[in-house]
Amino acid sequence: MNYEIAKKLLKEYNQEHLLQFYDELSEINKQKLLNQIEQIDFSLLTELEKQKNSKRGTFKPVDAVTLGEIEKNKREYVSLGINAIKSQKVGAVLLAGGQGTRLGFSHPKGMYNIGVNRNLYIFECLFNNLKDIVFLTKAYVPLFIMTSESNDKETRTFLKAHDYFGYNPDYVHFFIQEMAPVIDENSKILLSEKDKIAMSPNGNGGWFSSMQRAGLLDKIQEMGILWLNVFAVDNVLQRIADPCFIGATILSGCSAGGKVVAKAAPDERVGVLCLENDRPSIVEYYEMTEEMRTRREPDGRLSYNYGVILNYLFRVDTLIQTLKETMPLHMAHKIVPYIDENGNCVTPSEPNAYKFETLVLDMIRLQENCLSFEVDREREFAPVKNATGTDSVDTARELLEKNGVSL
Ligand code: UTP
């Protein structure tokens, strides 16, 4: 792309300021900036405008398979799940492309050392949990790790240096998610340097299309994998490829399953699995009306009771069908350092920018049906989002210890 074409393109999207420092740049850096402009999908800006008017449908509560029901059928579920794992029909996908800004750790979140008297990295907790399944099934689960351009190299180097915490590296595959430009409060794309556009990972919703772009879909099909268990990097109690969950989802005949926990309080800030226009969906806490938040069933349970914990099981053939769908765009309000109009680098202390993200939870809306599978939050949900306070290093440590993990 040359300067004139770039200028015309930017004018069309009202982003001409990106060339503000062009004349000051060396020839190499001029080309670098033009190449970057060429790579950017500016249609995101117009897509966002289009989606502003889209409305949510009619919500209804949905029942989960409860802890009590699961206990009764556990043997059958577990045996079905173990068979699926042994016959290599299940793969796991670790979403590790996020930037973990709330934690304030400048490396991939999985590298965070949550140990107290010994080293215990978040990645290590996850591999340990996955190794429990290897022990139980005598089979390795293929693990696909999604990174972003910002953390791919560091993640790979770290895991290799730690011998994948004892996991068989032949079963570990990496792929990189896409990036999207970051905009300010006036919808102007930010520069991170005079010759560089501020970019951030485009959310966790594109994981399957990124896998496809990386050529891994062919691999999955060659391997005969029928189910993918997708999970977040930051829940240190995450049960991965849980045979009971897999067995229950297969037996239910649903094309997807989601692990959920009973809400601790009506105003807990979690997305709730429910029905939207009679299809499975997740309603975010901020989208719920007061009536929805507080409504109760005759037995006293909250009607919208089951919060998702970012652990889903998807059927690969259904995922392939969803590849052609456009995912809704979400805007995450974050702190992003930038170059101001005078060429100075500014590091704000409050969120100043919006990142474009698609979210894995929106993939649930693309499913015909989804099993809501209750788990015990004390045993399976210890997210590390913040350095202190709610969902923090402190709360995760406490829960790890409660579950017999020495720190
Ligand atoms: P979060 O929504 O907690 O985002 O991610 P984050 O970027 O890790 O953290 P904050 O909000 O900046 O503090 C939930 C899961 O989705 C993954 C994360 O790595 C985490 O496992 N994720 C998030 C991606 O893989 N890619 C993304 O672009 C965003």
GROMACS .gro file of C-alpha atoms and ligand atoms in nm:
model
  436
    1MET     CA    1   0.000   0.000   0.000
    2ASN     CA    2   0.132   0.348  -0.080
    3TYR     CA    3   0.075   0.676   0.105
    4GLU     CA    4  -0.199   0.803  -0.128
    5ILE     CA    5  -0.405   0.485  -0.104
    6ALA     CA    6  -0.364   0.476   0.273
    7LYS     CA    7  -0.474   0.838   0.302
    8LYS     CA    8  -0.784   0.773   0.094
    9LEU     CA    9  -0.873   0.465   0.297
   10LEU     CA   10  -0.827   0.648   0.627
   11LYS     CA   11  -1.035   0.940   0.507
   12GLU     CA   12  -1.320   0.704   0.430
   13TYR     CA   13  -1.317   0.586   0.794
   14ASN     CA   14  -1.235   0.924   0.949
   15GLN     CA   15  -0.894   0.805   1.074
   16GLU     CA   16  -0.653   1.034   0.888
   17HIS     CA   17  -0.473   1.125   1.212
   18LEU     CA   18  -0.288   0.791   1.189
   19LEU     CA   19  -0.061   0.953   0.930
   20GLN     CA   20  -0.002   1.263   1.141
   21PHE     CA   21   0.366   1.183   1.208
   22TYR     CA   22   0.433   1.019   0.871
   23ASP     CA   23   0.671   1.290   0.748
   24GLU     CA   24   0.893   1.249   1.055
   25LEU     CA   25   0.948   0.877   0.997
   26SER     CA   26   1.239   0.701   0.829
   27GLU     CA   27   1.163   0.532   0.496
   28ILE     CA   28   1.156   0.188   0.665
   29ASN     CA   29   0.917   0.305   0.936
   30LYS     CA   30   0.693   0.478   0.682
   31GLN     CA   31   0.655   0.146   0.505
   32LYS     CA   32   0.597  -0.033   0.836
   33LEU     CA   33   0.309   0.198   0.918
   34LEU     CA   34   0.156   0.164   0.570
   35ASN     CA   35   0.180  -0.215   0.594
   36GLN     CA   36   0.001  -0.206   0.924
   37ILE     CA   37  -0.276   0.013   0.785
   38GLU     CA   38  -0.317  -0.236   0.502
   39GLN     CA   39  -0.365  -0.523   0.749
   40ILE     CA   40  -0.635  -0.352   0.956
   41ASP     CA   41  -0.996  -0.451   0.917
   42PHE     CA   42  -1.158  -0.106   0.923
   43SER     CA   43  -1.500  -0.256   0.864
   44LEU     CA   44  -1.502  -0.323   1.242
   45LEU     CA   45  -1.580   0.046   1.288
   46THR     CA   46  -1.889   0.035   1.068
   47GLU     CA   47  -1.993  -0.308   1.201
   48LEU     CA   48  -2.001  -0.157   1.546
   49GLU     CA   49  -2.236   0.118   1.431
   50LYS     CA   50  -2.466  -0.140   1.271
   51GLN     CA   51  -2.479  -0.348   1.587
   52LYS     CA   52  -2.559  -0.052   1.811
   53ASN     CA   53  -2.925  -0.087   1.718
   54SER     CA   54  -2.948  -0.465   1.759
   55LYS     CA   55  -3.173  -0.570   2.046
   56ARG     CA   56  -3.169  -0.882   2.263
   57GLY     CA   57  -3.462  -1.127   2.241
   58THR     CA   58  -3.697  -1.255   2.510
   59PHE     CA   59  -3.519  -1.432   2.795
   60LYS     CA   60  -3.644  -1.733   2.989
   61PRO     CA   61  -3.472  -1.923   3.270
   62VAL     CA   62  -3.333  -2.267   3.197
   63ASP     CA   63  -3.280  -2.557   3.435
   64ALA     CA   64  -2.939  -2.704   3.496
   65VAL     CA   65  -2.847  -3.063   3.568
   66THR     CA   66  -2.793  -3.008   3.937
   67LEU     CA   67  -2.519  -3.142   4.162
   68GLY     CA   68  -2.767  -3.388   4.315
   69GLU     CA   69  -2.879  -3.523   3.977
   70ILE     CA   70  -2.519  -3.552   3.861
   71GLU     CA   71  -2.427  -3.749   4.172
   72LYS     CA   72  -2.703  -4.001   4.098
   73ASN     CA   73  -2.585  -4.061   3.738
   74LYS     CA   74  -2.216  -4.009   3.796
   75ARG     CA   75  -2.100  -4.362   3.712
   76GLU     CA   76  -2.273  -4.362   3.376
   77TYR     CA   77  -2.151  -4.012   3.284
   78VAL     CA   78  -1.793  -4.079   3.390
   79SER     CA   79  -1.769  -4.408   3.207
   80LEU     CA   80  -1.902  -4.250   2.886
   81GLY     CA   81  -1.662  -3.959   2.923
   82ILE     CA   82  -1.362  -4.183   2.986
   83ASN     CA   83  -1.443  -4.383   2.673
   84ALA     CA   84  -1.464  -4.066   2.465
   85ILE     CA   85  -1.125  -3.950   2.597
   86LYS     CA   86  -0.959  -4.289   2.551
   87SER     CA   87  -1.077  -4.304   2.192
   88GLN     CA   88  -0.928  -3.956   2.133
   89LYS     CA   89  -1.263  -3.797   2.056
   90VAL     CA   90  -1.203  -3.506   2.293
   91GLY     CA   91  -0.958  -3.218   2.262
   92ALA     CA   92  -0.908  -2.923   2.496
   93VAL     CA   93  -0.861  -2.558   2.403
   94LEU     CA   94  -0.686  -2.325   2.645
   95LEU     CA   95  -0.774  -1.959   2.586
   96ALA     CA   96  -0.454  -1.779   2.678
   97GLY     CA   97  -0.450  -1.483   2.443
   98GLY     CA   98  -0.583  -1.227   2.693
   99GLN     CA   99  -0.378  -0.941   2.833
  100GLY     CA  100  -0.481  -0.977   3.195
  101THR     CA  101  -0.482  -0.602   3.247
  102ARG     CA  102  -0.676  -0.622   3.575
  103LEU     CA  103  -0.411  -0.844   3.731
  104GLY     CA  104  -0.143  -0.593   3.633
  105PHE     CA  105   0.114  -0.863   3.552
  106SER     CA  106   0.329  -0.781   3.251
  107HIS     CA  107   0.370  -1.139   3.126
  108PRO     CA  108   0.119  -1.398   3.003
  109LYS     CA  109  -0.123  -1.466   3.291
  110GLY     CA  110  -0.038  -1.836   3.295
  111MET     CA  111   0.316  -1.743   3.401
  112TYR     CA  112   0.192  -1.586   3.723
  113ASN     CA  113   0.344  -1.761   4.024
  114ILE     CA  114   0.061  -1.821   4.268
  115GLY     CA  115   0.279  -2.026   4.505
  116VAL     CA  116   0.373  -1.896   4.849
  117ASN     CA  117   0.648  -2.125   4.977
  118ARG     CA  118   0.723  -2.280   4.641
  119ASN     CA  119   0.683  -2.195   4.274
  120LEU     CA  120   0.337  -2.281   4.146
  121TYR     CA  121   0.252  -2.114   3.817
  122ILE     CA  122  -0.103  -2.076   3.688
  123PHE     CA  123  -0.008  -2.284   3.382
  124GLU     CA  124   0.128  -2.548   3.617
  125CYS     CA  125  -0.206  -2.569   3.803
  126LEU     CA  126  -0.383  -2.627   3.471
  127PHE     CA  127  -0.139  -2.893   3.353
  128ASN     CA  128  -0.163  -3.065   3.691
  129ASN     CA  129  -0.543  -3.074   3.657
  130LEU     CA  130  -0.515  -3.213   3.306
  131LYS     CA  131  -0.265  -3.477   3.422
  132ASP     CA  132  -0.531  -3.607   3.664
  133ILE     CA  133  -0.727  -3.705   3.352
  134VAL     CA  134  -0.424  -3.874   3.198
  135PHE     CA  135  -0.387  -4.071   3.521
  136LEU     CA  136  -0.753  -4.170   3.519
  137THR     CA  137  -0.789  -4.254   3.149
  138LYS     CA  138  -0.430  -4.356   3.063
  139ALA     CA  139  -0.464  -4.130   2.759
  140TYR     CA  140  -0.333  -3.785   2.673
  141VAL     CA  141  -0.588  -3.524   2.573
  142PRO     CA  142  -0.472  -3.312   2.275
  143LEU     CA  143  -0.433  -2.958   2.405
  144PHE     CA  144  -0.459  -2.656   2.174
  145ILE     CA  145  -0.329  -2.334   2.327
  146MET     CA  146  -0.450  -2.002   2.190
  147THR     CA  147  -0.203  -1.717   2.234
  148SER     CA  148  -0.193  -1.368   2.084
  149GLU     CA  149   0.080  -1.196   1.885
  150SER     CA  150   0.174  -1.012   2.205
  151ASN     CA  151   0.232  -1.317   2.421
  152ASP     CA  152   0.291  -1.612   2.188
  153LYS     CA  153   0.670  -1.626   2.203
  154GLU     CA  154   0.689  -1.580   2.578
  155THR     CA  155   0.421  -1.844   2.639
  156ARG     CA  156   0.590  -2.103   2.419
  157THR     CA  157   0.933  -2.034   2.564
  158PHE     CA  158   0.804  -2.057   2.920
  159LEU     CA  159   0.617  -2.383   2.870
  160LYS     CA  160   0.909  -2.541   2.687
  161ALA     CA  161   1.151  -2.431   2.959
  162HIS     CA  162   0.925  -2.601   3.215
  163ASP     CA  163   0.887  -2.920   3.007
  164TYR     CA  164   0.514  -2.854   2.977
  165PHE     CA  165   0.494  -2.934   3.348
  166GLY     CA  166   0.524  -3.305   3.272
  167TYR     CA  167   0.263  -3.315   2.994
  168ASN     CA  168   0.353  -3.495   2.671
  169PRO     CA  169   0.458  -3.214   2.426
  170ASP     CA  170   0.341  -3.421   2.128
  171TYR     CA  171  -0.012  -3.344   2.248
  172VAL     CA  172   0.040  -2.969   2.279
  173HIS     CA  173  -0.035  -2.741   1.982
  174PHE     CA  174  -0.030  -2.362   1.964
  175PHE     CA  175  -0.221  -2.116   1.751
  176ILE     CA  176  -0.235  -1.737   1.745
  177GLN     CA  177  -0.551  -1.528   1.757
  178GLU     CA  178  -0.607  -1.212   1.555
  179MET     CA  179  -0.554  -0.855   1.671
  180ALA     CA  180  -0.785  -0.553   1.635
  181PRO     CA  181  -0.715  -0.178   1.656
  182VAL     CA  182  -0.788   0.008   1.978
  183ILE     CA  183  -1.005   0.322   1.967
  184ASP     CA  184  -1.046   0.617   2.202
  185GLU     CA  185  -1.370   0.757   2.340
  186ASN     CA  186  -1.428   0.943   2.009
  187SER     CA  187  -1.388   0.630   1.795
  188LYS     CA  188  -1.041   0.735   1.680
  189ILE     CA  189  -0.785   0.457   1.646
  190LEU     CA  190  -0.488   0.513   1.879
  191LEU     CA  191  -0.119   0.512   1.793
  192SER     CA  192   0.107   0.327   2.036
  193GLU     CA  193   0.412   0.482   1.866
  194LYS     CA  194   0.442   0.740   1.591
  195ASP     CA  195   0.481   0.457   1.340
  196LYS     CA  196   0.267   0.196   1.513
  197ILE     CA  197  -0.107   0.150   1.555
  198ALA     CA  198  -0.227   0.038   1.901
  199MET     CA  199  -0.358  -0.316   1.862
  200SER     CA  200  -0.499  -0.567   2.107
  201PRO     CA  201  -0.615  -0.930   2.093
  202ASN     CA  202  -0.967  -0.941   1.946
  203GLY     CA  203  -1.137  -1.128   2.231
  204ASN     CA  204  -1.182  -1.497   2.301
  205GLY     CA  205  -1.481  -1.548   2.065
  206GLY     CA  206  -1.270  -1.603   1.756
  207TRP     CA  207  -1.088  -1.908   1.890
  208PHE     CA  208  -1.244  -2.155   1.648
  209SER     CA  209  -1.199  -1.941   1.337
  210SER     CA  210  -0.838  -1.875   1.446
  211MET     CA  211  -0.787  -2.251   1.480
  212GLN     CA  212  -0.923  -2.294   1.131
  213ARG     CA  213  -0.697  -2.020   0.991
  214ALA     CA  214  -0.399  -2.189   1.157
  215GLY     CA  215  -0.484  -2.511   0.972
  216LEU     CA  216  -0.575  -2.692   1.292
  217LEU     CA  217  -0.928  -2.775   1.186
  218ASP     CA  218  -0.793  -3.023   0.931
  219LYS     CA  219  -0.571  -3.168   1.201
  220ILE     CA  220  -0.863  -3.204   1.443
  221GLN     CA  221  -1.064  -3.383   1.180
  222GLU     CA  222  -0.772  -3.609   1.088
  223MET     CA  223  -0.730  -3.693   1.455
  224GLY     CA  224  -1.101  -3.782   1.478
  225ILE     CA  225  -1.174  -3.527   1.753
  226LEU     CA  226  -1.552  -3.476   1.786
  227TRP     CA  227  -1.566  -3.255   2.096
  228LEU     CA  228  -1.366  -2.953   2.211
  229ASN     CA  229  -1.354  -2.844   2.574
  230VAL     CA  230  -1.278  -2.471   2.582
  231PHE     CA  231  -1.158  -2.310   2.902
  232ALA     CA  232  -1.002  -1.993   3.044
  233VAL     CA  233  -0.642  -1.967   3.157
  234ASP     CA  234  -0.724  -1.795   3.483
  235ASN     CA  235  -0.931  -2.047   3.678
  236VAL     CA  236  -0.671  -2.243   3.874
  237LEU     CA  237  -0.929  -2.504   3.982
  238GLN     CA  238  -1.041  -2.559   3.626
  239ARG     CA  239  -1.134  -2.922   3.562
  240ILE     CA  240  -1.027  -2.986   3.204
  241ALA     CA  241  -1.173  -3.266   2.989
  242ASP     CA  242  -1.384  -3.365   3.288
  243PRO     CA  243  -1.523  -3.712   3.201
  244CYS     CA  244  -1.842  -3.656   3.401
  245PHE     CA  245  -1.922  -3.333   3.212
  246ILE     CA  246  -1.832  -3.491   2.878
  247GLY     CA  247  -2.043  -3.800   2.947
  248ALA     CA  248  -2.344  -3.595   3.062
  249THR     CA  249  -2.327  -3.370   2.753
  250ILE     CA  250  -2.297  -3.664   2.513
  251LEU     CA  251  -2.586  -3.845   2.681
  252SER     CA  252  -2.805  -3.533   2.676
  253GLY     CA  253  -2.784  -3.522   2.295
  254CYS     CA  254  -2.703  -3.150   2.313
  255SER     CA  255  -2.448  -2.998   2.076
  256ALA     CA  256  -2.285  -2.806   2.361
  257GLY     CA  257  -2.249  -2.801   2.736
  258GLY     CA  258  -2.155  -2.526   2.977
  259LYS     CA  259  -2.030  -2.564   3.331
  260VAL     CA  260  -2.221  -2.337   3.567
  261VAL     CA  261  -2.222  -2.253   3.936
  262ALA     CA  262  -2.521  -2.154   4.147
  263LYS     CA  263  -2.506  -1.780   4.199
  264ALA     CA  264  -2.379  -1.666   4.537
  265ALA     CA  265  -2.620  -1.368   4.542
  266PRO     CA  266  -2.878  -1.213   4.304
  267ASP     CA  267  -2.639  -0.933   4.209
  268GLU     CA  268  -2.328  -1.148   4.153
  269ARG     CA  269  -2.152  -1.021   3.841
  270VAL     CA  270  -2.163  -1.334   3.627
  271GLY     CA  271  -2.325  -1.416   3.295
  272VAL     CA  272  -2.619  -1.655   3.334
  273LEU     CA  273  -2.704  -1.944   3.105
  274CYS     CA  274  -3.068  -1.910   2.996
  275LEU     CA  275  -3.293  -1.920   2.688
  276GLU     CA  276  -3.326  -1.628   2.450
  277ASN     CA  277  -3.611  -1.664   2.199
  278ASP     CA  278  -3.611  -2.032   2.303
  279ARG     CA  279  -3.246  -2.088   2.208
  280PRO     CA  280  -2.959  -2.127   2.454
  281SER     CA  281  -2.796  -1.799   2.542
  282ILE     CA  282  -2.598  -1.619   2.808
  283VAL     CA  283  -2.729  -1.299   2.955
  284GLU     CA  284  -2.464  -1.075   3.108
  285TYR     CA  285  -2.525  -0.944   3.460
  286TYR     CA  286  -2.555  -0.586   3.331
  287GLU     CA  287  -2.820  -0.689   3.079
  288MET     CA  288  -3.050  -0.837   3.345
  289THR     CA  289  -3.341  -0.637   3.475
  290GLU     CA  290  -3.401  -0.614   3.851
  291GLU     CA  291  -3.696  -0.852   3.803
  292MET     CA  292  -3.471  -1.110   3.633
  293ARG     CA  293  -3.199  -1.076   3.895
  294THR     CA  294  -3.428  -1.133   4.191
  295ARG     CA  295  -3.701  -1.362   4.052
  296ARG     CA  296  -3.730  -1.692   4.241
  297GLU     CA  297  -3.880  -2.035   4.173
  298PRO     CA  298  -4.137  -2.185   4.416
  299ASP     CA  299  -3.853  -2.378   4.590
  300GLY     CA  300  -3.671  -2.050   4.665
  301ARG     CA  301  -3.395  -2.088   4.407
  302LEU     CA  302  -3.319  -1.787   4.186
  303SER     CA  303  -3.484  -1.837   3.846
  304TYR     CA  304  -3.170  -1.707   3.671
  305ASN     CA  305  -2.947  -1.901   3.900
  306TYR     CA  306  -2.665  -2.053   3.700
  307GLY     CA  307  -2.356  -1.846   3.624
  308VAL     CA  308  -2.108  -1.955   3.358
  309ILE     CA  309  -1.741  -2.013   3.445
  310LEU     CA  310  -1.590  -2.019   3.095
  311ASN     CA  311  -1.572  -2.394   3.058
  312TYR     CA  312  -1.769  -2.517   2.759
  313LEU     CA  313  -1.790  -2.832   2.554
  314PHE     CA  314  -1.869  -2.794   2.184
  315ARG     CA  315  -1.932  -3.048   1.911
  316VAL     CA  316  -1.686  -2.990   1.630
  317ASP     CA  317  -1.941  -3.047   1.351
  318THR     CA  318  -2.170  -2.779   1.496
  319LEU     CA  319  -1.877  -2.542   1.537
  320ILE     CA  320  -1.798  -2.581   1.168
  321GLN     CA  321  -2.155  -2.476   1.088
  322THR     CA  322  -2.113  -2.161   1.295
  323LEU     CA  323  -1.797  -2.044   1.116
  324LYS     CA  324  -1.998  -1.841   0.866
  325GLU     CA  325  -2.187  -1.648   1.136
  326THR     CA  326  -2.089  -1.294   1.234
  327MET     CA  327  -2.022  -1.268   1.604
  328PRO     CA  328  -2.149  -0.965   1.797
  329LEU     CA  329  -1.879  -0.712   1.884
  330HIS     CA  330  -1.823  -0.604   2.242
  331MET     CA  331  -1.624  -0.305   2.353
  332ALA     CA  332  -1.395  -0.357   2.652
  333HIS     CA  333  -1.307  -0.034   2.832
  334LYS     CA  334  -0.936  -0.054   2.924
  335ILE     CA  335  -0.625   0.145   3.004
  336VAL     CA  336  -0.413   0.175   2.691
  337PRO     CA  337  -0.100   0.393   2.664
  338TYR     CA  338  -0.097   0.605   2.347
  339ILE     CA  339   0.072   0.888   2.154
  340ASP     CA  340  -0.120   1.214   2.180
  341GLU     CA  341  -0.158   1.476   1.905
  342ASN     CA  342   0.164   1.645   2.019
  343GLY     CA  343   0.360   1.323   1.982
  344ASN     CA  344   0.391   1.259   2.356
  345CYS     CA  345   0.347   0.915   2.505
  346VAL     CA  346   0.062   0.915   2.759
  347THR     CA  347  -0.002   0.640   3.015
  348PRO     CA  348  -0.349   0.701   3.162
  349SER     CA  349  -0.447   0.589   3.510
  350GLU     CA  350  -0.813   0.537   3.421
  351PRO     CA  351  -0.962   0.341   3.129
  352ASN     CA  352  -0.930   0.562   2.821
  353ALA     CA  353  -0.980   0.326   2.529
  354TYR     CA  354  -1.202   0.058   2.386
  355LYS     CA  355  -1.089  -0.278   2.255
  356PHE     CA  356  -1.300  -0.469   2.004
  357GLU     CA  357  -1.379  -0.816   2.132
  358THR     CA  358  -1.593  -1.109   2.030
  359LEU     CA  359  -1.675  -1.343   2.316
  360VAL     CA  360  -1.691  -1.719   2.344
  361LEU     CA  361  -2.018  -1.688   2.536
  362ASP     CA  362  -2.186  -1.563   2.218
  363MET     CA  363  -2.108  -1.898   2.056
  364ILE     CA  364  -2.371  -2.051   2.283
  365ARG     CA  365  -2.638  -1.855   2.095
  366LEU     CA  366  -2.528  -2.031   1.777
  367GLN     CA  367  -2.609  -2.374   1.925
  368GLU     CA  368  -2.940  -2.555   1.893
  369ASN     CA  369  -2.918  -2.660   2.256
  370CYS     CA  370  -2.674  -2.649   2.545
  371LEU     CA  371  -2.659  -2.858   2.860
  372SER     CA  372  -2.628  -2.648   3.171
  373PHE     CA  373  -2.410  -2.859   3.403
  374GLU     CA  374  -2.378  -2.751   3.765
  375VAL     CA  375  -2.044  -2.775   3.946
  376ASP     CA  376  -1.941  -2.694   4.300
  377ARG     CA  377  -1.780  -2.350   4.295
  378GLU     CA  378  -1.561  -2.427   4.596
  379ARG     CA  379  -1.404  -2.712   4.402
  380GLU     CA  380  -1.397  -2.582   4.047
  381PHE     CA  381  -1.403  -2.206   4.037
  382ALA     CA  382  -1.107  -1.999   4.150
  383PRO     CA  383  -1.056  -1.725   3.890
  384VAL     CA  384  -0.753  -1.498   3.912
  385LYS     CA  385  -0.878  -1.170   3.766
  386ASN     CA  386  -0.746  -0.910   4.011
  387ALA     CA  387  -0.437  -0.873   4.227
  388THR     CA  388  -0.646  -0.833   4.543
  389GLY     CA  389  -1.012  -0.843   4.649
  390THR     CA  390  -1.279  -1.041   4.461
  391ASP     CA  391  -1.160  -1.311   4.220
  392SER     CA  392  -0.803  -1.238   4.304
  393VAL     CA  393  -0.472  -1.405   4.378
  394ASP     CA  394  -0.577  -1.412   4.747
  395THR     CA  395  -0.914  -1.579   4.693
  396ALA     CA  396  -0.763  -1.829   4.447
  397ARG     CA  397  -0.489  -1.921   4.697
  398GLU     CA  398  -0.748  -1.979   4.966
  399LEU     CA  399  -0.950  -2.207   4.737
  400LEU     CA  400  -0.641  -2.396   4.619
  401GLU     CA  401  -0.551  -2.470   4.980
  402LYS     CA  402  -0.909  -2.579   5.057
  403ASN     CA  403  -0.870  -2.828   4.773
  404GLY     CA  404  -0.551  -2.972   4.917
  405VAL     CA  405  -0.300  -2.794   4.694
  406SER     CA  406   0.003  -2.692   4.897
  407LEU     CA  407   0.133  -2.347   4.822
  408UTP     P1  408  -1.080  -1.200   3.037
  408UTP     O1  409  -1.211  -1.157   2.987
  408UTP     O2  410  -1.064  -1.214   3.183
  408UTP     O3  411  -0.971  -1.100   2.977
  408UTP     O4  412  -1.042  -1.335   2.965
  408UTP     P2  413  -0.816  -1.085   3.006
  408UTP     O5  414  -0.759  -1.012   2.888
  408UTP     O6  415  -0.750  -1.216   3.039
  408UTP     O7  416  -0.807  -0.997   3.137
  408UTP     P3  417  -0.843  -0.843   3.165
  408UTP     O8  418  -0.990  -0.829   3.138
  408UTP     O9  419  -0.759  -0.759   3.070
  408UTP    O10  420  -0.805  -0.823   3.307
  408UTP     C1  421  -1.106  -1.457   2.988
  408UTP     C2  422  -1.027  -1.564   2.915
  408UTP    O11  423  -1.024  -1.539   2.776
  408UTP     C3  424  -0.890  -1.531   2.731
  408UTP     C4  425  -0.808  -1.495   2.852
  408UTP    O12  426  -0.673  -1.532   2.833
  408UTP     C5  427  -0.881  -1.573   2.959
  408UTP    O13  428  -0.844  -1.709   2.954
  408UTP     N1  429  -0.880  -1.429   2.625
  408UTP     C6  430  -0.930  -1.304   2.647
  408UTP     C7  431  -0.820  -1.461   2.507
  408UTP    O14  432  -0.773  -1.575   2.489
  408UTP     N2  433  -0.813  -1.365   2.410
  408UTP     C8  434  -0.862  -1.240   2.427
  408UTP    O15  435  -0.851  -1.158   2.334
  408UTP     C9  436  -0.923  -1.209   2.549
   0.00000   0.00000   0.00000
